[in-house]
XYZ file of C-alpha atoms in Angstrom:
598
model
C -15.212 -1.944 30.558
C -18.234 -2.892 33.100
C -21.289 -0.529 33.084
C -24.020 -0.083 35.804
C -27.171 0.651 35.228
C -28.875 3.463 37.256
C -29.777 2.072 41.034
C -33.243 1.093 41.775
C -34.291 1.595 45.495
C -36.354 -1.983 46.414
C -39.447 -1.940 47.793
C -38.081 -2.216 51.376
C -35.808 0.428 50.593
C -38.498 3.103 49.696
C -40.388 2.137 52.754
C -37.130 3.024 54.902
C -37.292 6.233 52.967
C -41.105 7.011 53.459
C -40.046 6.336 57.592
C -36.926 8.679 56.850
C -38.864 11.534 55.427
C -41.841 11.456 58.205
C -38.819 11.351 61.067
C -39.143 8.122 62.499
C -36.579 6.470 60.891
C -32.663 6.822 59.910
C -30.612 4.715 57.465
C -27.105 3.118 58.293
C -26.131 1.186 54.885
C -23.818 -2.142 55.990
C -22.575 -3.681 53.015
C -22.140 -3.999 49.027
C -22.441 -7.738 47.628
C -22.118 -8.843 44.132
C -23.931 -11.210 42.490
C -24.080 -13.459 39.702
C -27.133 -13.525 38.791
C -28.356 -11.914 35.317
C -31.441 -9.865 36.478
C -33.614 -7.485 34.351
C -34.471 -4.029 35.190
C -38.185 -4.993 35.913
C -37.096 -7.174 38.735
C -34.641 -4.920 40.852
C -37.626 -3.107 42.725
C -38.921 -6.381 44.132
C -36.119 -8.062 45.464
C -35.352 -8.174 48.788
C -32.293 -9.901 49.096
C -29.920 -11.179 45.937
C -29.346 -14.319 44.970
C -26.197 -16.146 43.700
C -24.071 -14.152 46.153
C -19.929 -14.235 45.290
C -18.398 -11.500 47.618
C -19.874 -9.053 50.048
C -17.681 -5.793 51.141
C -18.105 -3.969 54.309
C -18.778 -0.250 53.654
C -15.405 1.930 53.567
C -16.845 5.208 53.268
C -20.076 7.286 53.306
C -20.266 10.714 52.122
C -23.420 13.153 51.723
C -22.873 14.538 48.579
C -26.140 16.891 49.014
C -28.937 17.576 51.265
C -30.950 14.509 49.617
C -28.144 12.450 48.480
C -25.096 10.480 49.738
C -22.050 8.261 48.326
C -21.549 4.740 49.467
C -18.111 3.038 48.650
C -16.719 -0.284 49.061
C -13.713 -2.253 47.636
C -13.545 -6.138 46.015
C -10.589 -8.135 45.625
C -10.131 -11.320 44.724
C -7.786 -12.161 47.339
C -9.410 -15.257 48.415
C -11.353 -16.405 45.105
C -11.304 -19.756 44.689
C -13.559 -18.965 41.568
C -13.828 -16.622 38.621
C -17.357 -14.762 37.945
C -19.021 -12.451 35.998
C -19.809 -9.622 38.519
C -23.827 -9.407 36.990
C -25.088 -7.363 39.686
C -25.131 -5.030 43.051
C -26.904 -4.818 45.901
C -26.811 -2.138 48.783
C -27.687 -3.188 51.695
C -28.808 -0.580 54.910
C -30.323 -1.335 58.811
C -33.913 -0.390 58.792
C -34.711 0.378 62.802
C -37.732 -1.697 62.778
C -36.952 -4.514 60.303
C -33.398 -5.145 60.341
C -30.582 -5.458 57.611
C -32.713 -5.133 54.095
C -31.860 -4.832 50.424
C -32.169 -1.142 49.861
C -31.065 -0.995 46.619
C -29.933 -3.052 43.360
C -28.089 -1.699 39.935
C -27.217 -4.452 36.986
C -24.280 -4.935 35.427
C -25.042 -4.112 31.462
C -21.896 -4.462 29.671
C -21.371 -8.365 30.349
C -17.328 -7.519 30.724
C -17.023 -7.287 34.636
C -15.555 -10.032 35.522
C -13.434 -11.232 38.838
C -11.197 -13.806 38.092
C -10.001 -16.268 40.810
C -6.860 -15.277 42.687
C -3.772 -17.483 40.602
C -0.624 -16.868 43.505
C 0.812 -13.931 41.943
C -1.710 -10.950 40.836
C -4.459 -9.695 42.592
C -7.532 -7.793 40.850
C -9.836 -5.788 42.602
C -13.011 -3.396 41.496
C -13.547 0.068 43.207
C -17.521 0.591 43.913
C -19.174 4.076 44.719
C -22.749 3.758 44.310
C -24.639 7.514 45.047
C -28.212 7.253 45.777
C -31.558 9.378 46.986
C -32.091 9.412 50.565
C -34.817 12.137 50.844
C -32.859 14.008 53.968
C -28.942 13.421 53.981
C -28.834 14.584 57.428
C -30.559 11.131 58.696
C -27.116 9.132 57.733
C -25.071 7.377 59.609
C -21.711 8.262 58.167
C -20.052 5.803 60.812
C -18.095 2.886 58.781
C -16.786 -0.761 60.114
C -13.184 0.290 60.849
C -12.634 -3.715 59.540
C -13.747 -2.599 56.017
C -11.274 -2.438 52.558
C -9.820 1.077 52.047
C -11.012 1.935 48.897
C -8.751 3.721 46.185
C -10.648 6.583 47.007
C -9.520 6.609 50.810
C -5.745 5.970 49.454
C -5.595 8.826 47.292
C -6.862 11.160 50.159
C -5.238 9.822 52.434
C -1.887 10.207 49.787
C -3.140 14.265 49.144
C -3.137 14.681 53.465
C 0.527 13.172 53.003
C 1.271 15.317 50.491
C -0.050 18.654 52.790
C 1.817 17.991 55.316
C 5.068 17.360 53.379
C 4.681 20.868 51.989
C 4.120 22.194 54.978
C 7.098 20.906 56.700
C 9.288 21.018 53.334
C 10.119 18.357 50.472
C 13.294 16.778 50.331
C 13.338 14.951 47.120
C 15.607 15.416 44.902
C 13.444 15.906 41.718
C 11.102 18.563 43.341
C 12.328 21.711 43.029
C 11.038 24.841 44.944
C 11.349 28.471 46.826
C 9.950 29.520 49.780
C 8.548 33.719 48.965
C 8.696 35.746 52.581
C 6.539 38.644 51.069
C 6.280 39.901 54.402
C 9.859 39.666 55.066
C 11.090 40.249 51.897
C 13.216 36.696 52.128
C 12.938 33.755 49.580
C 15.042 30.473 50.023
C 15.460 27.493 47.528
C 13.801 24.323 48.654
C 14.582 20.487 47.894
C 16.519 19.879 45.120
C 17.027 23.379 44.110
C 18.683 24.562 47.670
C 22.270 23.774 46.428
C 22.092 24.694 43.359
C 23.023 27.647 41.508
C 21.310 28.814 38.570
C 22.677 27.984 35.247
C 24.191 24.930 34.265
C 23.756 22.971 37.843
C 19.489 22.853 36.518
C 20.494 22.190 33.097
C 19.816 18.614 34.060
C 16.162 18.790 34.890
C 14.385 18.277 32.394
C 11.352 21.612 32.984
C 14.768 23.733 33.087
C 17.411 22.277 31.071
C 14.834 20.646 28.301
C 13.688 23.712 27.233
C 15.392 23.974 23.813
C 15.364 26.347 20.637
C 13.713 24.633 17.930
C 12.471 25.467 14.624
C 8.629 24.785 14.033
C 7.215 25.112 10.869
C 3.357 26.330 10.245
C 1.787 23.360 10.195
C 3.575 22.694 13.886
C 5.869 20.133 13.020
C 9.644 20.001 14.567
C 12.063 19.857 12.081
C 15.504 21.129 14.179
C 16.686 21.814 17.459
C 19.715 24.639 18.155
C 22.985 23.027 18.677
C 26.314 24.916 19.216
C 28.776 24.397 16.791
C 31.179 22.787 19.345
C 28.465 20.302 20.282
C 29.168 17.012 19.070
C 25.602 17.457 17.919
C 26.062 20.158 15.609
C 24.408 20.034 11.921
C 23.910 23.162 10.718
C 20.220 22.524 10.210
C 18.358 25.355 12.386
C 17.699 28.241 11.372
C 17.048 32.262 12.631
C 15.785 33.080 9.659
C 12.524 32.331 8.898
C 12.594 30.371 6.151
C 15.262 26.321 6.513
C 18.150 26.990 4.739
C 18.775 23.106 3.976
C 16.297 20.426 2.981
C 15.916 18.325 5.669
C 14.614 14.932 5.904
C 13.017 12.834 8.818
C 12.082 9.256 8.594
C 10.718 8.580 12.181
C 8.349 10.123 14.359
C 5.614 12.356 14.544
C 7.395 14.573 12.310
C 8.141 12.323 9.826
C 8.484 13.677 5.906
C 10.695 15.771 3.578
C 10.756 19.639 4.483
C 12.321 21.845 1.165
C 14.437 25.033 1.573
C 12.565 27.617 1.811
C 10.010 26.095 4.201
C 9.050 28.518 6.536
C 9.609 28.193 9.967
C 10.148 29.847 13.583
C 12.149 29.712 16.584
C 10.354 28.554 19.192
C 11.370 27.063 22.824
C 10.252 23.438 23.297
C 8.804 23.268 26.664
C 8.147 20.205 28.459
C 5.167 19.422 30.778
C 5.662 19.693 34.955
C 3.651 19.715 37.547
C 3.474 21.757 40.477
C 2.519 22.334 43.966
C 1.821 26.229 45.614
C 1.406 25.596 49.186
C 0.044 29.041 51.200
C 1.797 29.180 54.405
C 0.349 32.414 55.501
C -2.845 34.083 53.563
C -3.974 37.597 54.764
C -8.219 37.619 53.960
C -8.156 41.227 52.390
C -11.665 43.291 52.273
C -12.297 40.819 48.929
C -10.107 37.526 48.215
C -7.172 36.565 50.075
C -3.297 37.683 49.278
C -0.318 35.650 50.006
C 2.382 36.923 52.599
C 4.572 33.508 52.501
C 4.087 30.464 50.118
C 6.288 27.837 48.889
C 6.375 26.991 45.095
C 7.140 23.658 43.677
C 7.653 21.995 40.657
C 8.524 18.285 39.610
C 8.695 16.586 36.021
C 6.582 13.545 37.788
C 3.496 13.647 38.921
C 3.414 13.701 42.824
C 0.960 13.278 45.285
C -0.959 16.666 45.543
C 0.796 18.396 42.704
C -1.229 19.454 39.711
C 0.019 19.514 35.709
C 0.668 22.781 35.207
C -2.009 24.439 33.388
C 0.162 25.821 30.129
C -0.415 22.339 29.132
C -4.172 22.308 29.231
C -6.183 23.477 26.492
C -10.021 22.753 27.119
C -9.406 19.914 28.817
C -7.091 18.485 26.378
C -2.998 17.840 28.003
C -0.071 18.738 25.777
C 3.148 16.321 26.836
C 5.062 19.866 25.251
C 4.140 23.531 24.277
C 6.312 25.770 22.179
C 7.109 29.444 23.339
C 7.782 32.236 21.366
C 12.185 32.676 21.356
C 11.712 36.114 20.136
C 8.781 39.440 20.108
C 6.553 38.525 17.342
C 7.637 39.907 14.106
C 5.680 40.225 10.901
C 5.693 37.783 8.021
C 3.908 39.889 4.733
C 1.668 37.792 3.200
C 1.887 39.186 -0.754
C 5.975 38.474 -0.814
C 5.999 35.942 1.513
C 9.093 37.523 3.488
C 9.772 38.523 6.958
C 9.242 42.557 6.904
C 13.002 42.944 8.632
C 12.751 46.783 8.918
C 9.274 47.056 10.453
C 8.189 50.582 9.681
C 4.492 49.289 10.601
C 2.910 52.344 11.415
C 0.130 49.982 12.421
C -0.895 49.178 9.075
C -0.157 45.048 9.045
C -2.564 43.386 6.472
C -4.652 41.699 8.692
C -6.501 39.224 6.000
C -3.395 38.552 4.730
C 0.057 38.783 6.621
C 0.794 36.817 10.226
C 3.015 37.181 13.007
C 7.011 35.439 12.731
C 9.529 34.719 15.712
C 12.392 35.111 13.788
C 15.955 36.160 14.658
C 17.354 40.049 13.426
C 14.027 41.837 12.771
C 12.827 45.089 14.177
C 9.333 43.291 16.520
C 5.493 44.105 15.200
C 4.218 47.088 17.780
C 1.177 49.831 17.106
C -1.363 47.594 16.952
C -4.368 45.805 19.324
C -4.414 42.729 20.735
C -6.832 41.763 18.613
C -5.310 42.616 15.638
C -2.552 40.521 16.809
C -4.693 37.719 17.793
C -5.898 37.702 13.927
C -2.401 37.969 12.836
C -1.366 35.102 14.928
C -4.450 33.106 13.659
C -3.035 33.415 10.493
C -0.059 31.442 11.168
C -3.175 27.969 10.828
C -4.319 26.458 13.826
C -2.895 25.677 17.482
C -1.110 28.896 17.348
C -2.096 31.448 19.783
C -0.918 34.855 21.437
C 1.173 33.815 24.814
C -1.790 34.161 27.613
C -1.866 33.840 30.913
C -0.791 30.351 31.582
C 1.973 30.319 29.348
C 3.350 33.226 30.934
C 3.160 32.121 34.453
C 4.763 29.014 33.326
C 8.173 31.150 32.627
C 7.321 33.171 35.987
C 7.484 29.831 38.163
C 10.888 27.990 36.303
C 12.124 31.884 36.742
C 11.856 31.783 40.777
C 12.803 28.353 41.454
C 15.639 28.849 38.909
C 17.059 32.466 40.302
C 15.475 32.071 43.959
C 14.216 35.696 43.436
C 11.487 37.620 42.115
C 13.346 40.595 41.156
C 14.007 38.871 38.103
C 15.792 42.108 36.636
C 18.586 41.815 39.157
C 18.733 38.229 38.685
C 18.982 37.843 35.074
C 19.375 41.308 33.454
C 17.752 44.997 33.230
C 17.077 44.638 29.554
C 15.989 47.266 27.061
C 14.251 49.386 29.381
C 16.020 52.773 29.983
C 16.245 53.650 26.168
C 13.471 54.686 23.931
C 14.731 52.625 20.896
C 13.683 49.083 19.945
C 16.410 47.065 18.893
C 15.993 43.740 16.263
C 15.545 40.575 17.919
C 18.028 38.052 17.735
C 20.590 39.717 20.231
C 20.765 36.600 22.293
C 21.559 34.006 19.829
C 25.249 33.309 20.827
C 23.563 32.023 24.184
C 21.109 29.766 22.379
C 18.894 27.877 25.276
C 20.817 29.731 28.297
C 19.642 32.635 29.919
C 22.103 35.573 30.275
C 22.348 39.778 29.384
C 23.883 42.079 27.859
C 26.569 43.844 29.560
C 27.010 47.217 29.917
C 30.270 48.867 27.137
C 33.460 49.958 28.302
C 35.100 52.538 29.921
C 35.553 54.040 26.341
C 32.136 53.667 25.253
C 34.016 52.218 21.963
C 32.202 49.074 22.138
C 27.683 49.070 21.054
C 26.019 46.838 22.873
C 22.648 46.003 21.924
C 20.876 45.780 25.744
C 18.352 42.471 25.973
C 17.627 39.789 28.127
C 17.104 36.289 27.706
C 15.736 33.175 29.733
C 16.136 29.806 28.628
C 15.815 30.250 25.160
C 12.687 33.298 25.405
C 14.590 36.345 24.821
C 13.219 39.772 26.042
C 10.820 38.423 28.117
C 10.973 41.727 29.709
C 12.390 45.121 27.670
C 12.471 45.984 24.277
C 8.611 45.564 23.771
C 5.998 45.201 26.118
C 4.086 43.123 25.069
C 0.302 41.601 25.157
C -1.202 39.130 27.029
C -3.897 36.925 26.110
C -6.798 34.707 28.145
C -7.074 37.760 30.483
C -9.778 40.013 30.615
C -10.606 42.371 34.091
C -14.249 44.170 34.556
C -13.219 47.299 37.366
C -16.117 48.727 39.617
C -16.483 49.503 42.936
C -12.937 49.713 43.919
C -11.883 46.124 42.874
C -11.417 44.400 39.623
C -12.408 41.055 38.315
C -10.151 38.692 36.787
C -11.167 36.391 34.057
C -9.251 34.122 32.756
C -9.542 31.589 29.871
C -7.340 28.904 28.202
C -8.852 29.013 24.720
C -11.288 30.952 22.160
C -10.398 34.281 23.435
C -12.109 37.282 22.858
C -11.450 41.160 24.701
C -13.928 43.008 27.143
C -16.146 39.337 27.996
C -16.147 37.374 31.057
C -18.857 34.861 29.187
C -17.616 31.269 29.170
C -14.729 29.857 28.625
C -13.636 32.404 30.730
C -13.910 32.375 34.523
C -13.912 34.033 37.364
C -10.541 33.667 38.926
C -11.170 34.724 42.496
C -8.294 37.000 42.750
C -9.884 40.702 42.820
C -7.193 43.286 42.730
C -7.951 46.728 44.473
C -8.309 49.856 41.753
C -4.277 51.170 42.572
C -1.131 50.769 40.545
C 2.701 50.789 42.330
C 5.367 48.115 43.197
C 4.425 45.197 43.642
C 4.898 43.980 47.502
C 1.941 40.828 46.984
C 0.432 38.737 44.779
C -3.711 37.396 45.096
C -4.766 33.590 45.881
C -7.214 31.230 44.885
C -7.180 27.424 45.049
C -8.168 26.893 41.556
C -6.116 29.664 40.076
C -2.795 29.337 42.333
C -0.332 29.434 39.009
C -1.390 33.099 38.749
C 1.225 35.959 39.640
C -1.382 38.685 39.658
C -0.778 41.581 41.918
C -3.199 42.741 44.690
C -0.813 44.815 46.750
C 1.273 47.837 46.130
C 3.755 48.909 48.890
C 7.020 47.578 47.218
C 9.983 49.466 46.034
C 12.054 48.838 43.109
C 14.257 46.255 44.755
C 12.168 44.095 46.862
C 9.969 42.457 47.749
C 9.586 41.704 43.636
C 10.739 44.845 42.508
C 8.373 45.603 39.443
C 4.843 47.530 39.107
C 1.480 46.572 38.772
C -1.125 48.756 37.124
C -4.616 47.740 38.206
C -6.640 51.306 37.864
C -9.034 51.958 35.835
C -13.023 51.253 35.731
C -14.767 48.938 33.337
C -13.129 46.045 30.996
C -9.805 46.502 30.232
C -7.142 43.752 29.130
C -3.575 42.906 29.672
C -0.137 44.038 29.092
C 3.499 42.036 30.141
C 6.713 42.652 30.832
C 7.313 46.272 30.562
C 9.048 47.603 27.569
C 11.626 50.208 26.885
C 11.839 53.380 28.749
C 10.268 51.217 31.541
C 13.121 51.336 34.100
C 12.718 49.864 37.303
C 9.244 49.199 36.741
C 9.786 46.342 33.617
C 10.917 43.052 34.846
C 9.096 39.334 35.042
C 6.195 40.140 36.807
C 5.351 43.901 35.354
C 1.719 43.321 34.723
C -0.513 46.125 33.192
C -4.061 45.613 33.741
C -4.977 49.318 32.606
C -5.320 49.477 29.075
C -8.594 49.103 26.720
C -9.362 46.953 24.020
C -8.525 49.619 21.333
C -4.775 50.143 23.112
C -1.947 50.376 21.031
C 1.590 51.750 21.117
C 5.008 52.072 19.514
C 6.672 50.191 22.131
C 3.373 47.249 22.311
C 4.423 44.078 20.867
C 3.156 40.504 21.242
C 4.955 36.515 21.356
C 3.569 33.654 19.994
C 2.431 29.955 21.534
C 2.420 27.157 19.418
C -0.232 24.658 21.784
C -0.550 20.939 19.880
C -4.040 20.102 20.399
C -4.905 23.487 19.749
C -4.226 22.333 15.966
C -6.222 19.135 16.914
């Protein structure tokens, strides 16, 4: 890999400046040639032109970078190399007013591994330069460029992201980007590209961010031993569990999860999620008396990276991408830690052993509730490393498939009410006939005969609203002055701290709770579904609440629980409650993030 030393300005070059900084000189910079020639450090300053010249490059691009500073690119190819060379070093070259062309500046090649090999017929190499240097006032530039010069990769990929604007803007057609178009205003939303004639269900069981989400068993460690299969699938084994704990040995000789893994090995159900990317394009922003709010925006996602669109960030831990993540299928249960069992009954009375027992997501046990979110987050820690309380870009993960998927945001008349008019909480586990499909319960008969247990499942994550509410992580929110501030972080998380690695989202919502009728915008932080308006009803335009009241730090509730009515749903967010919160109907999922374990 070639490596540049640090640029020297020549002699000729700083006198150019000392004229620059006086005002009786500007700088235009020309042209980038390569040379040969193996020069040491002590000889850059001095040079005033280079010697053993191989290519020269007209300037594509200038760009002040600061007041004192600009960017000078240029693109090499080998197009017409007769020759091969080692490219040993770089000189800038700029029009001083009362000289002419000059050397301005040099930088050496260090490495000894840049080298430009002569064209052969059939490939052609080429080297990307961007060489930033001092120019004592910026604003003395000539940022005016031979149109005859090489278009860098630089000017390709902005000139790809401008593409990829205006596409959104006017609407993708592809047929692997799937999207919605979210009239706030006008309480409309309409599926775009390859979702428009498509229903949900089976017809996006074929794409892989919908229909490759799959129930899986993980065990501690964060290895994949089994996937669900119904037992009319030609796939069927009988290997996955609900249970907790595999119920056959099971053996795997390939792969990352290769090894023997006894009965009895403990493991959960989780819901294998695969990476996308996406694209949130803000067709009309409303500037509110601090940050903006959306009134119409079209969502996007696509399993390949395309121009403009971004990997989601659920698959971004500290700067570290995750090719899959595994979500919680079920409300966190508890796993005691002296009998090694799942506590099935769940008479917590928030008393969990927090050295000592962990959280489960296993099938037909009553969820873990009473108890902080930092109790849970110790509980979950207890599980070993890379797992994690869901936070807030897992969650909004679920939110986006949801919409694209359903075409709605009233995701409780698109999917199912759930547990959320009774003041019971049922076992998990109600949803495993539909295994990775979403669906509801329905309401019993005429006769009343028949007891349903009420839940609601999507994709695989069942109860994602009703039952429990439950906690959020990587979300923190200071309130004063009428607004709050959002924090958000991705990993080490901590309550009532907006210290790094948490951030300032730029989405402030106003001190007021109510239905939701709009949600707040950044650039940065445009996966986020957090609410900044309040003038809905229970039907449209999203159909749950948002609590944002309350002064001071305060953290983050999901979902809505039971007894929650028309308020629960996928975007119920609670940003009201302290650190030292908890409640009977308060639960929490797990996130199993790979190099989180790393």
């Amino acid at each position: 890999m070639a490596e540049f030393s640090k640029l020297i300005i020549t002699d000729k070059g700083q006198a150019l400046l000392a004229k620059m900084v006086v005002g009786t000189g500007s700088v235009e910079f020309t042209k980038i040639s390569t040379s040969s020639t193996n020069y040491s450090e002590n000889q850059l300053q001095g040079l005033t032109t280079l010697a053993n010249v191989q290519q020269t490059s007209l300037i594509s691009k200038v760009t002040r970078t600061n007041e004192v500073a600009i960017q000078v690119e240029a693109a090499f190819t080998n197009a017409e190399l007769k020759d091969g060379y080692y490219m040993r070093a770089l000189g800038l070259y700029a029009i001083d007013p009362d000289v002419g062309e000059i050397l301005y500046a040099v930088t050496r090649e260090v490495s000894g591994n840049c080298y430009m090999p002569a064209y052969n017929g059939v490939t052609i190499s080429g080297a990307y330069v961007q060489l930033v240097t001092t120019i004592g006032n910026a604003e003395n530039v000539t940022l005016n460029v031979d149109p005859a010069a090489v278009a860098t990769i630089g000017d390709i990929e902005y000139l790809q992201e401008q593409i990829a604007d205006l596409q959104a803007q006017i609407g993708y057609m592809d047929d692997d980007v799937f999207g919605v178009e979210a009239d706030f205003a006008n309480r409309v939303f309409v599926r775009l590209a390859g979702a428009a004639h498509r229903t949900p269900g089976a017809m996006f069981n074929g794409v892989p961010m919908f229909g490759g989400r799959k129930r899986c068993n993980v065990t501690n460690d964060g290895k994949v031993v089994a996937y669900w299969h119904d037992e009319n699938d030609l796939d069927y084994d009988g290997l996955f569990t609900t249970t907790g704990a595999l119920t056959q040995e099971i053996t795997i000789t390939e792969g990352e999860n290769t090894g023997t893994y006894p009965v009895g090995t403990p493991v959960q159900v989780m819901v294998e999620q695969p990476k996308f990317y996406y694209k949130v394009v803000p067709l009309v922003l409303e500037k509110t008396e601090k940050g903006s709010l959306i009134r119409k925006a079209r969502y996007y996602v696509s399993a390949e990276k395309k121009p403009g669109f971004k990997l989601h960030p659920a698959f971004i831990e500290n700067g570290k991408v995750n090719d899959k993540i595994y979500l919680s299928a079920y409300e966190a249960g508890l796993f005691l830690g002296t009998t090694k069992q799942v506590d099935l009954e769940g008479d917590y009375d928030g008393a969990a052993d927090l050295a000592n027992d962990s959280l489960c997501s296993v099938s037909n046990c009553v969820p873990l509730s009473n108890h902080t979110r930092a109790e849970f987050r110790s509980l979950v820690h207890n599980k070993g490393k890379g797992w994690e309380l869901a936070y807030a870009a897992t969650t909004s993960l679920t939110q986006l498939l949801m919409i694209i998927e359903y075409g709605a945001f009233n995701t409780q008349n698109a999917i199912g009410r759930g547990n959320v008019d009774s003041s019971m909480t049922y076992k998990t586990g109600a949803s495993d006939i539909l295994g990775n499909a979403s669906g509801a319960s329905v309401e019993p008969d005429e006769t009343g005969t028949e007891e349903i247990t009420p839940f609601v499942c999507y994709r695989g994550e069942e109860n994602v609203w009703g039952n429990l509410s439950t906690w959020m992580d990587g979300l923190n929110r200071y309130g004063e002055n009428g607004f709050l501030t959002i924090y958000i972080a991705d990993h080490d998380f901590s309550d009532d701290n907006g210290d790094a690695p948490y951030e300032d989202c730029g989405i402030y919502p106003p001190l007021k709770s109510g239905m939701i009728s709009a949600f707040g915008y950044s650039e940065k932080f445009d996966y986020l579904f957090i609410p900044v308006e309040f003038d809905g009803d229970s039907e449209l335009p999203v159909g749950d609440r948002g609590y944002a009241a309350g002064t001071g730090w305060r953290v983050a509730r999901y979902g809505g629980g039971q007894g929650s009515g028309d308020y629960a749903g996928g975007f119920y967010l609670s940003l009201n409650s302290t650190s030292s919160y908890r409640d009977s109907a308060l639960g929490g999922r797990l996130v199993y993030v790979p190099s989180k374990a790393k």
